[in-house]
Coordinates of N, CA, C and O in Angstrom, one line a residue:
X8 N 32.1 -43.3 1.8 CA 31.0 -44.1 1.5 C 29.8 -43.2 1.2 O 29.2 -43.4 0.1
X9 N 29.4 -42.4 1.9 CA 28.5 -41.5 1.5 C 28.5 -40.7 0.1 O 27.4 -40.5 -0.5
X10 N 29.7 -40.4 -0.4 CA 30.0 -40.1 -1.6 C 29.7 -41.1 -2.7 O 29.2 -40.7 -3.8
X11 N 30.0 -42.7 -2.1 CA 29.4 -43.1 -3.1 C 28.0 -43.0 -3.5 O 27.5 -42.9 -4.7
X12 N 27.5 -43.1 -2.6 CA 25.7 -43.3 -2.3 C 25.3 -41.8 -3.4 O 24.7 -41.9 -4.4
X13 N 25.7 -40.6 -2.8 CA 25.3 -39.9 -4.0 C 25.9 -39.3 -5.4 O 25.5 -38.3 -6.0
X14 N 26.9 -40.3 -5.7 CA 27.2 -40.2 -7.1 C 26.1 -41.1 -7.6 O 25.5 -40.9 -8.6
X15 N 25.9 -42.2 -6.8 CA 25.3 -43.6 -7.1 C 23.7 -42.7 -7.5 O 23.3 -42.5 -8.7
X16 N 23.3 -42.5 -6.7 CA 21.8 -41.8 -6.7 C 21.9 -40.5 -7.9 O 20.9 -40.4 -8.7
X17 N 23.0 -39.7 -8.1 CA 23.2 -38.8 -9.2 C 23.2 -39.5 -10.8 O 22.5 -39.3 -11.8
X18 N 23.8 -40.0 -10.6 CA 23.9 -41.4 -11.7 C 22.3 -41.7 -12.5 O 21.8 -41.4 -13.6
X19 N 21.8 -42.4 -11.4 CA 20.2 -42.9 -11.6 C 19.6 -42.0 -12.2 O 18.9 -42.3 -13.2
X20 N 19.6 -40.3 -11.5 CA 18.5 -39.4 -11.6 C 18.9 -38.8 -12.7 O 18.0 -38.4 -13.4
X21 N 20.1 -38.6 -13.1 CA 20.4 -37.7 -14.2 C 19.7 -37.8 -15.3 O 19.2 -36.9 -15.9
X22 N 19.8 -39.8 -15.7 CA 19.1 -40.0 -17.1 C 17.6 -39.2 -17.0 O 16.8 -38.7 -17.8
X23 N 17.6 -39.2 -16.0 CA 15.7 -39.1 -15.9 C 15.2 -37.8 -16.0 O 14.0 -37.6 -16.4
X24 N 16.0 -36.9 -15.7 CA 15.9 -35.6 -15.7 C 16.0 -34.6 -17.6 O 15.6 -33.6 -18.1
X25 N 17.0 -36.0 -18.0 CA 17.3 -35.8 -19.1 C 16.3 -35.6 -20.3 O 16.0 -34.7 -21.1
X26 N 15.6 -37.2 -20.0 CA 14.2 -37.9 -20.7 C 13.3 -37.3 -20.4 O 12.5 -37.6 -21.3
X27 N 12.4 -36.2 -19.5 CA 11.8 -36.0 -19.3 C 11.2 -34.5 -20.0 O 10.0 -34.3 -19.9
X28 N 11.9 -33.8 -20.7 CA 11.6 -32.8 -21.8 C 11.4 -32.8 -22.6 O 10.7 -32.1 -23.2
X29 N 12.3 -34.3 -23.1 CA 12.2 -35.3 -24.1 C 11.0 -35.8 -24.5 O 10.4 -35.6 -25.6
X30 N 10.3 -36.5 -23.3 CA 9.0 -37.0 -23.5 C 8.0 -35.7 -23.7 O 7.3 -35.7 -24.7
X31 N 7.9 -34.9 -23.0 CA 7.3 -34.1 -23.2 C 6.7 -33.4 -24.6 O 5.6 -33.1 -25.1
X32 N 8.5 -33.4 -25.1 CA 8.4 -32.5 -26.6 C 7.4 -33.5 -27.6 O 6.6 -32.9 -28.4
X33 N 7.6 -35.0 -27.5 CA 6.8 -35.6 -28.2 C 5.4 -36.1 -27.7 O 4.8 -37.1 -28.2
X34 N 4.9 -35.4 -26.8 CA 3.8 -35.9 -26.4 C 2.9 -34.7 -27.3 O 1.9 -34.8 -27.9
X35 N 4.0 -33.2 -27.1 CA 2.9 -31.9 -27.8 C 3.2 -32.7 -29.1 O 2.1 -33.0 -29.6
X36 N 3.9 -33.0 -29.7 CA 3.7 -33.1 -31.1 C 2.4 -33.9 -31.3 O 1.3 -33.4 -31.5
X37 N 2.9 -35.4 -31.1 CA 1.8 -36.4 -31.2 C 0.1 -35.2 -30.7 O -0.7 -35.1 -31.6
X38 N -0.1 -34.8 -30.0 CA -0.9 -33.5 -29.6 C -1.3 -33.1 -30.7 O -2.5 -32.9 -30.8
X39 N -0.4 -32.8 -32.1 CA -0.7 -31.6 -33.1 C -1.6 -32.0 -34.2 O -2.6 -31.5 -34.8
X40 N -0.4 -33.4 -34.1 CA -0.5 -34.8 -35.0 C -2.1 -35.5 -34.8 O -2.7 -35.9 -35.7
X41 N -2.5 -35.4 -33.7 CA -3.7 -36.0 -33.5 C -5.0 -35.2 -33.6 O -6.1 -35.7 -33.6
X42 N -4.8 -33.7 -33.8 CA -5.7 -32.5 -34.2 C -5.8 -32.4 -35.3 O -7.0 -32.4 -35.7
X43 N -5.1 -32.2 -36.1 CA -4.3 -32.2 -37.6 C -5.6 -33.8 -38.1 O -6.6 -33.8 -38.8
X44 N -5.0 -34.8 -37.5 CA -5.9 -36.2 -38.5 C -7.3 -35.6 -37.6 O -8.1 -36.1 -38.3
X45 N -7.7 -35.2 -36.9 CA -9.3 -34.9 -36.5 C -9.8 -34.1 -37.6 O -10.9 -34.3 -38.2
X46 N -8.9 -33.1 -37.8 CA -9.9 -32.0 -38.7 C -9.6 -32.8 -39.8 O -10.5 -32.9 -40.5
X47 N -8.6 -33.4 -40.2 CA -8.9 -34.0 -41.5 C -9.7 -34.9 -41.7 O -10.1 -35.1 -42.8
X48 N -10.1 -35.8 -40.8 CA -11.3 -36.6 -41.2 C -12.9 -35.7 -41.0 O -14.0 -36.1 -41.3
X49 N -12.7 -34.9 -40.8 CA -13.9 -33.9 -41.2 C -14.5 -33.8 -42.2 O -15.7 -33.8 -42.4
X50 N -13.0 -33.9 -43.1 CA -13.4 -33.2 -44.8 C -13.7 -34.2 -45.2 O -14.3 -34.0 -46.2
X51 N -13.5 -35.5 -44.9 CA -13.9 -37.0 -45.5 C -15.1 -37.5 -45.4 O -15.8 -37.4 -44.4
X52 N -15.4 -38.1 -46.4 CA -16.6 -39.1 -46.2 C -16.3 -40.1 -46.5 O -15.6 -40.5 -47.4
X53 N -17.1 -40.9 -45.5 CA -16.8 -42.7 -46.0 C -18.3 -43.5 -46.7 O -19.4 -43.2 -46.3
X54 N -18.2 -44.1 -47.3 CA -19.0 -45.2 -48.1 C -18.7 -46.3 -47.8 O -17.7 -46.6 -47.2
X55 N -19.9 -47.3 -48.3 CA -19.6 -48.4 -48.5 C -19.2 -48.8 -50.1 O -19.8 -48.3 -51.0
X56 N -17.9 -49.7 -50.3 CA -17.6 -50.2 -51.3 C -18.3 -51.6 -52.0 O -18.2 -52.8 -51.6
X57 N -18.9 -51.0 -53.0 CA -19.7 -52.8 -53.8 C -19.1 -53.1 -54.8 O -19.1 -54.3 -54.9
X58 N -18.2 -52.5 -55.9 CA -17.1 -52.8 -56.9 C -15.8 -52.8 -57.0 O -15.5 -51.7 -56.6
X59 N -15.0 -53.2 -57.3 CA -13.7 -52.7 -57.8 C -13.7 -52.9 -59.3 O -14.4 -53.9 -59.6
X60 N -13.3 -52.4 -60.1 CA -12.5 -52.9 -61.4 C -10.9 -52.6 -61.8 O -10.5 -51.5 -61.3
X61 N -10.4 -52.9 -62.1 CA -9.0 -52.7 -62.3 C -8.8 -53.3 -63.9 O -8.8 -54.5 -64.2
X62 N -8.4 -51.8 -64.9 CA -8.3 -52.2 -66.1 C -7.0 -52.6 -66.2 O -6.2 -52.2 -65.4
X63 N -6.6 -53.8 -67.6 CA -5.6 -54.5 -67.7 C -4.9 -53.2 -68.4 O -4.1 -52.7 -67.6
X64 N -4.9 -52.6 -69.4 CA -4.1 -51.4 -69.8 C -5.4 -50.0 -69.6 O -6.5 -50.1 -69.1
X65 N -4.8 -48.7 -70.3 CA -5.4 -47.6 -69.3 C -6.6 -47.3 -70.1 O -6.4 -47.3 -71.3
X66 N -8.0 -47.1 -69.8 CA -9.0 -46.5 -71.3 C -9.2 -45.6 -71.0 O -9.6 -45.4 -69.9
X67 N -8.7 -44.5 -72.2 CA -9.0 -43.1 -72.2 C -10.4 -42.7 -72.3 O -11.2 -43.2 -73.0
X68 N -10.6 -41.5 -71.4 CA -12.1 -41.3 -71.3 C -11.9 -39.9 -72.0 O -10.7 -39.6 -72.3
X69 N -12.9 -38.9 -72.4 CA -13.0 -37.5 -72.8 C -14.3 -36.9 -71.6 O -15.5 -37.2 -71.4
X70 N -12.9 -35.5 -70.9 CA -14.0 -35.3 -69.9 C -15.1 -34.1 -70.4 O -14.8 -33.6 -71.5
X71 N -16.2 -33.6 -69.8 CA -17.4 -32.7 -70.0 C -16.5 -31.4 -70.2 O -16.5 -30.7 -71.2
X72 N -15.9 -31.2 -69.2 CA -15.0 -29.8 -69.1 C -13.6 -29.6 -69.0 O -13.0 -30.7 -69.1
X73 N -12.9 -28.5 -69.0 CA -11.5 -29.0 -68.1 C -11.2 -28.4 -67.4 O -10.1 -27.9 -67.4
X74 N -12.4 -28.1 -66.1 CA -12.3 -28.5 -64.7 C -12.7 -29.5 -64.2 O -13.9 -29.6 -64.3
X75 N -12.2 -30.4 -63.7 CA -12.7 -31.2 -62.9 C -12.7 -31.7 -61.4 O -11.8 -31.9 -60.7
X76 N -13.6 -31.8 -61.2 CA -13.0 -32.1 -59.1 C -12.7 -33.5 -59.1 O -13.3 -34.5 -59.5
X77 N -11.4 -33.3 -58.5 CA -10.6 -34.7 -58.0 C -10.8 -34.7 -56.8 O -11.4 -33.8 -56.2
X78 N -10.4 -35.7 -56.2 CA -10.7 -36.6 -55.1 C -9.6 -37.5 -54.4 O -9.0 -38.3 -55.2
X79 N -9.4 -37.6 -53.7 CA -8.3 -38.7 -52.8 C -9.2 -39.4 -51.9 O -10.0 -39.1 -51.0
X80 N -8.7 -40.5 -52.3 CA -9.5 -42.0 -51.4 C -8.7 -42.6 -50.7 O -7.5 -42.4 -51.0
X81 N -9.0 -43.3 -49.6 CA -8.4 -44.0 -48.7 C -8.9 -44.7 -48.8 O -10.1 -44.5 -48.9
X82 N -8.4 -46.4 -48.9 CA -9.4 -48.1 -48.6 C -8.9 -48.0 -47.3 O -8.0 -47.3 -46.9
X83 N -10.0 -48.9 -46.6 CA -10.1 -49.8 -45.5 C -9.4 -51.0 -46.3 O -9.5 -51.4 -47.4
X84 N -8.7 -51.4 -45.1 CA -8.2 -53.3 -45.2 C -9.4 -54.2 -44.6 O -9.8 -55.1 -45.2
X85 N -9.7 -54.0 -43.9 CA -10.4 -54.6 -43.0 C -12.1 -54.6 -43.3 O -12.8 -55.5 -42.8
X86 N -12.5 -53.6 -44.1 CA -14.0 -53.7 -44.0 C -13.8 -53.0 -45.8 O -12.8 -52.5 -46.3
X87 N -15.2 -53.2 -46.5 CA -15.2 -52.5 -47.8 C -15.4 -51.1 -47.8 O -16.5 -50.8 -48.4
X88 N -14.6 -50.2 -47.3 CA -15.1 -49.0 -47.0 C -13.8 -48.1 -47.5 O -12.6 -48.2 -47.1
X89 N -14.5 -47.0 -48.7 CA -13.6 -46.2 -49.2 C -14.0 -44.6 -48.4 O -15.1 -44.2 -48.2
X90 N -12.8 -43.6 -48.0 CA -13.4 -42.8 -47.9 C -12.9 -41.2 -48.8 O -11.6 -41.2 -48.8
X91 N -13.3 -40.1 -49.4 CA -13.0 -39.8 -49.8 C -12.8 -38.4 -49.4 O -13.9 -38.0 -48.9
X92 N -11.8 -37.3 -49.4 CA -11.1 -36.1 -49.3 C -12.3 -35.3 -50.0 O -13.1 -35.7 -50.8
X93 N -12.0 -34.0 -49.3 CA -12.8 -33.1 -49.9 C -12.1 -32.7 -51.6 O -11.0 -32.5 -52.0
X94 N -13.3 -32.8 -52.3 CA -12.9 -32.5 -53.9 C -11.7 -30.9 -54.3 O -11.6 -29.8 -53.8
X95 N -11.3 -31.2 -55.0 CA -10.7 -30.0 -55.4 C -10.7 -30.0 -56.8 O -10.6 -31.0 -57.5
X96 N -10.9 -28.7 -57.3 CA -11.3 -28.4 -59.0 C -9.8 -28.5 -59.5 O -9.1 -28.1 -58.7
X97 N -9.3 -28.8 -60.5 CA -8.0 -29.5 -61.4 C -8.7 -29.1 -62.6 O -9.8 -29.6 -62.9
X98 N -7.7 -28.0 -63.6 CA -7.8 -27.9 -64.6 C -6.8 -28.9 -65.3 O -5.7 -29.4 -64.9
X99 N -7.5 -29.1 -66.5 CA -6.4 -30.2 -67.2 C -6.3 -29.3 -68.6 O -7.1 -28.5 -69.1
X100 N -4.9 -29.6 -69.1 CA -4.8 -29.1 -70.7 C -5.9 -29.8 -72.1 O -6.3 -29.4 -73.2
X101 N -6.0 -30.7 -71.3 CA -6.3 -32.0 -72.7 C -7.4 -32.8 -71.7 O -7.2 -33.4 -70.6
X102 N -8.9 -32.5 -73.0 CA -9.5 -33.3 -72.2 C -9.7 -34.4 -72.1 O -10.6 -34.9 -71.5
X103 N -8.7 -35.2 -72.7 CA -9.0 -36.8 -72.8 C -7.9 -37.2 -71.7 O -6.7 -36.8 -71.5
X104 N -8.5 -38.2 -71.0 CA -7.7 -38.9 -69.3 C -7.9 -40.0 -69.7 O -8.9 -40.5 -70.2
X105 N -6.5 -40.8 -69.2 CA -6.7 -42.3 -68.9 C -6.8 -42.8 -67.7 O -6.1 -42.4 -66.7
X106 N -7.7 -43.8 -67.6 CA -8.1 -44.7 -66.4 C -8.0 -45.8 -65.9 O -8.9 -46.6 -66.1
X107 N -7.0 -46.0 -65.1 CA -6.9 -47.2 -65.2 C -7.7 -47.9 -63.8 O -7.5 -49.1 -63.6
X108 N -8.5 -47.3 -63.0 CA -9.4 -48.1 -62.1 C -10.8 -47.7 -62.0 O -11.1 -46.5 -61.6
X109 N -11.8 -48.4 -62.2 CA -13.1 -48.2 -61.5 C -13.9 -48.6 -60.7 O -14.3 -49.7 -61.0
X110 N -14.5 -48.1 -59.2 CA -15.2 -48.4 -58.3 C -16.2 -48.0 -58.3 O -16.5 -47.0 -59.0
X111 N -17.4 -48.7 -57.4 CA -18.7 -48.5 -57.5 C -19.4 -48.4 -55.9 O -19.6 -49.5 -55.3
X112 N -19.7 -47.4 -55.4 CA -19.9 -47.0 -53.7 C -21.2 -47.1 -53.9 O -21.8 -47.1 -54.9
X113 N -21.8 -47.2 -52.3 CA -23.2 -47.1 -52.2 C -23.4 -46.0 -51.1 O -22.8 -45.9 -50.0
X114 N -24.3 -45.3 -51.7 CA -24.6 -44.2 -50.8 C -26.0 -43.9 -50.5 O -26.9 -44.1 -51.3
X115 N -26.2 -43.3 -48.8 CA -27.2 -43.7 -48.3 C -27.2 -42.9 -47.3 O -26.2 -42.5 -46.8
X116 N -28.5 -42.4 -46.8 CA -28.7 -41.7 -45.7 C -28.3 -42.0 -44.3 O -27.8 -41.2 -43.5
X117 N -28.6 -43.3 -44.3 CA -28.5 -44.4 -43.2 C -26.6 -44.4 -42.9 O -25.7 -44.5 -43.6
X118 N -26.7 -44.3 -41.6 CA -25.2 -44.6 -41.0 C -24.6 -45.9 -41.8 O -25.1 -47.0 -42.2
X119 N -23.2 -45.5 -42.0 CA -22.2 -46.4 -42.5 C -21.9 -48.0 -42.4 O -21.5 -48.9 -43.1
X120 N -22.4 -47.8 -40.7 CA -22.0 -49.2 -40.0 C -23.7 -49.9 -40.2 O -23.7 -51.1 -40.4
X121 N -24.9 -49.2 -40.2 CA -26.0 -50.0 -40.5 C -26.2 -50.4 -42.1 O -26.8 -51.4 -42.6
X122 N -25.4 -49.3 -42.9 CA -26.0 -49.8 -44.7 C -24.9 -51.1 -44.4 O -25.6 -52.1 -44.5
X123 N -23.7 -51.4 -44.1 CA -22.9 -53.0 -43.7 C -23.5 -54.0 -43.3 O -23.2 -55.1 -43.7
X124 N -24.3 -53.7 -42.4 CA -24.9 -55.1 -41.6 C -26.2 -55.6 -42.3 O -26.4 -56.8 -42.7
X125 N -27.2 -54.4 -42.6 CA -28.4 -54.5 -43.0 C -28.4 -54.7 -44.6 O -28.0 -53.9 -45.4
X126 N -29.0 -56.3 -45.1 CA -29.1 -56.3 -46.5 C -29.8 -55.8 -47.4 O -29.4 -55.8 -48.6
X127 N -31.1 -55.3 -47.0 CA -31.7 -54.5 -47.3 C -31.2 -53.0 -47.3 O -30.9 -52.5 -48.4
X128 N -31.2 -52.3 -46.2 CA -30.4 -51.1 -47.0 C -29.2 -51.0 -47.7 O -28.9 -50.0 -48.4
X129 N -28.5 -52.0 -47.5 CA -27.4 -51.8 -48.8 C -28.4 -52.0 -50.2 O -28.2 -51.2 -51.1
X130 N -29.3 -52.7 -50.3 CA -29.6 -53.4 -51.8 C -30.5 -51.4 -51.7 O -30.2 -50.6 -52.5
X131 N -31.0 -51.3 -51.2 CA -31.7 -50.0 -51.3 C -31.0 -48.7 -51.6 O -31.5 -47.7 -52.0
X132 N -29.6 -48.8 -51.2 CA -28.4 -47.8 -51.8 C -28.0 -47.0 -52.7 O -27.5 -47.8 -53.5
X133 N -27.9 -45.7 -53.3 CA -27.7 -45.6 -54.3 C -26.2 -45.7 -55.1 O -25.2 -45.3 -54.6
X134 N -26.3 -46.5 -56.2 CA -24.7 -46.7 -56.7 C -24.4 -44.9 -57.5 O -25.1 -44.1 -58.0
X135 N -22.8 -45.0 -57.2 CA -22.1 -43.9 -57.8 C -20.7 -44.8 -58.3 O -20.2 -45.6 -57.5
X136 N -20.3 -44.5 -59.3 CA -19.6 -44.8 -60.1 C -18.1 -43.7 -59.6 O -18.5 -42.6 -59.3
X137 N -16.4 -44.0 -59.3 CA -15.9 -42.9 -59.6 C -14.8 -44.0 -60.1 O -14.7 -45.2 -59.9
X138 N -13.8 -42.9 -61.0 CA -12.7 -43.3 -61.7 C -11.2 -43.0 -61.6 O -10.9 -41.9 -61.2
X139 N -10.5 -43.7 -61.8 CA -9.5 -43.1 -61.2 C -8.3 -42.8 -62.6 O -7.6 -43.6 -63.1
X140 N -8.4 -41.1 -62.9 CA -7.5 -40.5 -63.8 C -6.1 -40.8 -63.2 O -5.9 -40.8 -61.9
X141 N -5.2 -41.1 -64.2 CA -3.8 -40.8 -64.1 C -3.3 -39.8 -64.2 O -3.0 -39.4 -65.3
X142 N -2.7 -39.0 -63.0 CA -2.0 -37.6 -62.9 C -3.2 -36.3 -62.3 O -3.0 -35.1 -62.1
X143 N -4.5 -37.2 -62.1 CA -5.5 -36.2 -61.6 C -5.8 -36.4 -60.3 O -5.7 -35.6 -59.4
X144 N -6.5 -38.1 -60.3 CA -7.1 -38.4 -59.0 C -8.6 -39.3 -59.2 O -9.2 -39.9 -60.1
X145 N -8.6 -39.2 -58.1 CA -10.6 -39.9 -58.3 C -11.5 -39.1 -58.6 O -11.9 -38.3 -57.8
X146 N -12.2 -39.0 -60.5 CA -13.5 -38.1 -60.4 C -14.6 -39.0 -60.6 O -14.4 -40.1 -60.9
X147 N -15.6 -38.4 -60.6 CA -17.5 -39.1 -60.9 C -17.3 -39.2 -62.0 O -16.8 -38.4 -62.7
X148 N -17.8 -40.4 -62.3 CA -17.7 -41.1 -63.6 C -18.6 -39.8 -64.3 O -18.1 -39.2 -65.3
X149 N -20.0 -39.3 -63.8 CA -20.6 -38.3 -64.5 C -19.5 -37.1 -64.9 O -19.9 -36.2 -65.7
X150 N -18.4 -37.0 -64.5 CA -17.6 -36.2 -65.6 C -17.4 -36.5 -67.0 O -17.2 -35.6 -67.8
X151 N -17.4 -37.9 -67.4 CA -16.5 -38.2 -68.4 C -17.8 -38.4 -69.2 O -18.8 -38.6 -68.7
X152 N -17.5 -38.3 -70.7 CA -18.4 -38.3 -71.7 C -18.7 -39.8 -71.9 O -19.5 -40.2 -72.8

């Protein structure tokens, strides 16, 4: 009887001894994972969104240079809020890009969550225009001719 009692008890404890390194190893990850998206929202900035457009086929723009700084955006679902990756300079061969999206942000000194509520500092915002090249990214419309 006794024998059973501690196969019975060996039984129980084993899984647990098992899981427990286990959990561990993904808790440092999630750990890395969660430092990793800190410093990357660093390099971000968020806006408020007042446009979208979305062209029905692509219109080619001709850019100023052929460097240009691109950009990666992230939407919000939930609120109009785009936020944007630190720029990186992108040479292109050919300076003519097609575009197939344009947005219009409001930018402002004032915290993110007050230019949202308050109608007045939104209307007091300044608009920026950016576009979205194919095979580039999002640049300031002030690139394109």
């Amino acid at each position: 009887m006794k024998m059973n009692k501690m196969l019975v008890t060996l039984s129980l404890a084993l899984p647990l001894a098992t899981v427990t390194p286990a959990i561990t190893g993904v808790t440092a990850n999630a750990a890395q994972v969660s430092h990793k998206m800190a410093h990357h929202k660093e390099s971000e900035k968020s806006f408020a969104l007042d446009k979208v457009k979305d062209f029905k086929s692509a219109k080619t723009y001709k850019l100023k240079s052929k460097d240009v700084k691109a950009y990666k955006a992230m939407f919000m679902a939930d609120q109009p809020v785009v936020s944007f990756s630190h720029g990186k300079t992108v040479k292109v061969h050919d300076k003519k890009v097609r575009v197939n999206k344009k947005i219009t942000i409001k930018e402002s000194k004032t915290k993110l969550e007050k230019l949202l509520k308050d109608k007045k500092e939104y209307k007091k915002a300044k608009n920026i225009e950016y576009l979205h090249a194919e095979k580039i990214g999002w640049i300031k419309a002030t690139e394109v001719k």
